[in-house]
């Protein structure tokens, strides 16, 4: 199947059933724009059927890593959908993001599966931005970038009963890279499991950034298994090393709860809370953390900057204590 766009408005509910394995062209240059299957401007839309969208991304990833490709297509793009459901669908080996969600309201993903190798570049599972009341539940993500990434102007995003791994975890951001970004308010990640991921739950903002707001974020009832950086707030996020880290992030992070997160870390850095020196984090509550590390360096550690959390329950390792001085998180984008 080559590029397809389905666009409303339409007069009534529509269900699109995909019951086959649909394959995108393997040639990275066959689709000239950044979308393969696009669905726009529909109310009461359902995609179902148990089928698979195979992006055949291997050649595109090699092309991207050699910097010979720039604009590669997402497998799925949903723009301006309302009151809609995506269920019983698999997206496989996308050339770029598996799913891009933009300007949607009341959209649910259930039994939605994402699969790509750990070394596939920029293959975020679902990227959500400028959207409200999005639910992602009972779904599995194995990919080479963030399982779920959260952009600006996202409000009331609920992520529950999701498994992630391999991948880079579930990330709010990166934020502050562009002027006039709208706030991210109301993100709830609960009852999720991370296995052998680079990160677990994460908020990331650029240093020397534009102003922004991240508020009402809740990471609760999480299991981490062999995760490199299980809990991360990183306000000096700079994967390329070309940022001015001397200038602080201007993104304000507040009202964050990190509760009941248990399991094992692949590195000593179990908890990393590096907030902005120009706009320190406020209203962060940390409760019932129990993350172990069994490497030869010693037990798990935490590191904190420009943050004074409120504590509830036990903290293993000790969080933001005088003895908790760990290095910055292991490099991961």
XYZ file of C-alpha atoms in Angstrom:
333
model
C 0.000 0.000 0.000
C 1.320 3.405 -0.936
C 0.386 6.651 0.802
C -3.296 6.933 1.813
C -5.186 9.862 3.348
C -8.743 9.531 4.680
C -10.322 12.854 5.531
C -13.698 14.039 6.849
C -15.916 15.546 7.892
C -18.444 12.731 7.427
C -22.131 12.461 8.298
C -21.935 9.554 10.741
C -19.657 7.130 12.595
C -17.168 5.196 10.470
C -15.269 1.996 11.277
C -12.179 1.110 9.275
C -11.248 -2.552 9.701
C -7.736 -3.594 8.777
C -7.668 -7.388 8.679
C -4.510 -7.950 6.612
C -0.821 -7.160 6.824
C -0.419 -3.909 4.902
C 3.153 -3.181 3.776
C 4.580 0.240 3.022
C 7.078 0.629 0.170
C 10.494 -0.434 1.466
C 12.225 2.335 -0.534
C 12.866 5.248 1.889
C 12.212 7.742 -0.921
C 8.945 6.249 -2.201
C 6.759 8.414 0.079
C 7.758 12.059 -0.237
C 5.857 13.389 2.804
C 6.060 12.380 6.440
C 2.921 10.227 6.605
C 1.903 6.815 5.258
C -1.684 6.204 6.493
C -3.337 9.447 7.606
C -6.818 9.924 9.107
C -8.077 13.502 9.526
C -11.113 15.451 10.763
C -13.464 12.670 11.838
C -15.908 12.331 14.730
C -16.781 8.857 16.118
C -14.125 7.049 14.074
C -13.022 3.479 14.896
C -10.006 1.627 13.529
C -9.984 -2.082 14.345
C -9.702 -5.509 12.743
C -6.592 -7.158 14.182
C -4.411 -6.182 11.225
C -0.803 -4.996 10.962
C 0.750 -1.925 9.360
C 4.282 -2.911 8.346
C 6.415 0.151 7.571
C 9.341 -1.977 6.281
C 11.688 0.483 7.894
C 15.061 -1.280 7.823
C 16.396 0.454 4.691
C 15.100 3.792 5.965
C 16.867 3.400 9.328
C 20.159 2.683 7.556
C 19.555 5.699 5.321
C 18.794 7.894 8.336
C 21.861 6.765 10.252
C 24.029 7.648 7.245
C 22.266 11.058 7.181
C 21.109 10.530 3.589
C 17.405 10.680 4.554
C 15.573 13.458 6.346
C 11.772 13.307 6.061
C 10.685 9.718 6.658
C 6.998 8.790 7.050
C 5.137 7.808 10.207
C 3.116 4.615 9.891
C -0.037 6.288 11.249
C -1.041 9.930 11.645
C -4.255 11.006 13.375
C -5.178 14.684 13.081
C -8.300 16.375 14.494
C -10.117 13.200 15.533
C -12.783 13.391 18.249
C -14.591 10.670 20.199
C -12.612 7.949 18.422
C -11.092 4.503 19.185
C -8.039 2.704 17.801
C -8.105 -0.951 18.899
C -6.671 -4.368 18.011
C -4.072 -2.931 15.620
C -0.309 -3.584 15.341
C 2.200 -1.170 13.839
C 5.488 -2.767 12.814
C 8.902 -1.366 11.822
C 7.838 2.189 11.026
C 10.381 4.291 9.140
C 9.901 7.112 11.670
C 7.311 7.565 14.469
C 4.818 4.720 14.558
C 1.935 7.047 15.441
C 1.580 10.826 15.519
C -1.471 12.200 17.378
C -2.179 15.876 16.737
C -5.125 18.082 17.751
C -7.287 15.142 18.836
C -9.840 15.065 21.651
C -11.299 12.046 23.433
C -9.210 9.466 21.587
C -8.586 5.967 22.993
C -5.960 3.354 22.081
C -6.708 -0.119 23.450
C -4.941 -3.405 22.668
C -2.604 -1.423 20.422
C 0.810 -2.914 19.757
C 4.030 -1.324 18.526
C 7.030 -3.384 17.428
C 10.457 -2.318 16.140
C 14.055 -3.249 17.053
C 15.846 -1.496 19.905
C 18.337 0.036 17.440
C 15.725 1.565 15.101
C 16.206 5.379 15.208
C 13.418 7.834 15.977
C 10.718 5.167 16.018
C 8.624 6.620 18.877
C 5.599 4.436 19.571
C 2.951 7.150 19.986
C 3.743 10.864 19.976
C 0.952 13.025 21.429
C 0.818 16.821 21.081
C -1.840 19.549 21.043
C -4.391 16.999 22.221
C -6.713 16.461 25.180
C -8.416 13.499 26.853
C -6.289 10.818 25.198
C -6.311 7.326 26.731
C -3.676 4.645 26.008
C -4.402 1.373 27.790
C -3.734 -2.375 27.717
C -1.111 -1.934 25.004
C 2.473 -3.067 24.360
C 5.406 -1.044 23.013
C 8.760 -2.395 21.806
C 10.722 0.179 19.873
C 13.944 2.124 19.384
C 12.904 5.454 20.910
C 10.303 6.617 23.433
C 7.452 4.142 23.833
C 5.201 7.175 24.305
C 6.410 10.774 23.922
C 4.416 13.790 25.035
C 4.672 17.160 23.318
C 3.355 20.606 24.155
C -0.325 21.497 24.635
C -1.166 17.996 25.866
C -3.881 17.935 28.522
C -5.392 14.995 30.398
C -3.403 12.091 28.971
C -4.015 8.743 30.683
C -1.526 5.887 30.159
C -2.495 2.705 32.028
C -1.655 -1.012 31.866
C 1.054 -0.440 29.264
C 4.246 -2.478 28.820
C 7.357 -0.783 27.438
C 10.582 -2.426 26.321
C 12.858 -2.180 24.559
C 12.716 1.589 24.137
C 13.548 4.853 25.850
C 10.609 4.815 28.271
C 7.654 7.207 28.579
C 8.750 10.830 28.241
C 7.173 14.220 28.776
C 9.158 16.303 26.313
C 11.636 17.292 25.281
C 10.166 20.763 25.857
C 11.378 24.327 25.567
C 13.014 23.965 22.171
C 10.490 26.187 20.393
C 8.958 29.560 21.198
C 5.285 29.749 22.258
C 4.934 26.139 23.378
C 1.656 25.662 25.265
C 1.590 23.992 28.724
C 1.520 20.254 29.345
C -1.061 19.728 32.091
C -2.451 16.478 33.456
C -0.419 13.366 32.538
C -1.211 10.142 34.407
C 1.047 7.082 33.962
C -0.213 4.228 36.135
C 0.075 0.437 36.393
C 2.788 0.215 33.731
C 5.818 -2.084 33.371
C 9.204 -1.163 31.868
C 11.609 -3.954 30.887
C 15.224 -3.359 29.760
C 14.511 0.232 28.684
C 16.978 3.128 28.651
C 14.646 5.153 30.875
C 11.471 4.540 32.823
C 9.335 7.613 33.491
C 10.920 10.878 32.414
C 10.402 14.628 32.065
C 12.989 16.323 29.834
C 13.538 19.963 28.859
C 16.303 21.709 26.956
C 18.785 24.017 28.683
C 18.815 27.624 27.449
C 15.182 26.997 26.546
C 12.134 29.070 25.748
C 9.594 29.447 28.602
C 7.126 26.635 29.206
C 4.967 24.892 31.809
C 4.706 21.250 32.905
C 2.212 20.619 35.708
C 0.004 17.957 37.273
C 2.132 14.951 36.293
C 1.613 11.596 38.029
C 3.808 8.487 37.782
C 2.264 5.804 39.998
C 2.321 2.026 40.531
C 5.212 1.330 38.150
C 7.377 -1.793 37.834
C 10.889 -1.378 36.407
C 12.966 -4.390 35.387
C 16.614 -3.850 34.394
C 15.970 -0.196 33.451
C 18.998 2.092 33.025
C 17.439 5.284 34.459
C 14.128 4.358 36.116
C 13.046 7.835 37.322
C 14.274 10.983 35.564
C 13.654 14.719 35.589
C 16.295 16.152 33.254
C 16.242 19.903 32.667
C 19.656 19.890 31.003
C 18.647 17.413 28.289
C 21.146 17.726 25.442
C 21.724 14.474 23.527
C 23.804 16.160 20.812
C 26.147 17.931 23.248
C 25.699 21.181 21.305
C 23.564 23.024 23.895
C 24.566 25.893 26.163
C 24.205 24.179 29.522
C 25.322 27.337 31.329
C 21.925 28.919 30.594
C 19.083 27.298 32.542
C 15.875 25.824 31.195
C 12.923 28.203 31.478
C 10.347 25.416 31.573
C 8.618 25.411 34.988
C 7.895 21.933 36.391
C 5.416 21.693 39.282
C 2.866 19.407 40.939
C 4.567 16.094 40.166
C 3.900 12.860 42.073
C 6.238 9.856 41.820
C 4.623 7.036 43.801
C 5.111 3.307 44.290
C 7.863 2.566 41.785
C 9.621 -0.734 42.369
C 12.102 -3.049 40.689
C 15.684 -3.106 39.442
C 18.014 -0.613 37.794
C 20.644 -1.472 35.161
C 22.859 1.379 36.462
C 23.481 2.992 39.833
C 21.317 5.961 38.804
C 17.955 4.795 40.084
C 16.547 8.284 40.690
C 17.759 11.402 38.876
C 16.005 14.711 39.573
C 17.957 17.478 37.839
C 15.784 20.599 37.852
C 16.496 24.043 36.441
C 18.626 26.448 38.450
C 16.654 29.296 36.869
C 13.239 27.787 37.629
C 13.507 25.060 40.291
C 10.900 22.288 40.431
C 8.073 22.852 42.913
C 5.493 20.613 44.536
C 7.216 17.302 43.757
C 6.134 14.379 45.950
C 8.175 11.177 46.080
C 6.726 8.158 47.868
C 7.427 4.441 48.233
C 10.433 4.013 45.955
C 12.127 0.603 46.105
C 14.685 0.188 43.302
C 17.764 -2.006 43.685
C 21.033 -2.245 41.778
C 23.447 -5.151 42.183
C 26.481 -3.952 40.220
C 30.044 -3.954 41.513
C 30.000 -0.151 42.069
C 27.710 -0.570 45.062
C 24.011 -0.003 45.766
C 21.625 2.229 43.794
C 21.934 5.996 44.195
C 20.017 9.172 43.475
C 21.066 12.618 42.337
C 19.167 15.872 42.797
C 19.619 19.496 41.798
C 17.347 22.492 42.419
C 14.547 20.447 43.969
C 13.210 19.867 47.487
C 10.697 17.017 47.243
C 8.072 16.097 49.792
C 8.491 12.507 50.929
C 5.972 9.801 51.766
C 6.759 6.207 52.699
C 10.167 4.615 52.233
C 12.856 5.620 49.740
C 15.300 2.973 48.500
C 17.717 4.422 47.535
C 17.606 7.543 49.704
C 16.333 10.366 47.487
C 17.827 13.878 47.590
C 19.714 13.198 50.809
C 23.179 14.519 51.556
C 24.609 11.091 50.730
C 22.734 10.794 47.457
C 25.182 12.095 44.887
C 25.135 10.142 41.658
C 26.328 11.127 38.200
C 24.000 12.331 35.480
C 21.856 9.712 33.714
C 23.459 7.399 31.204
C 23.357 8.797 27.685
C 20.065 8.090 25.913
C 17.953 10.164 23.578
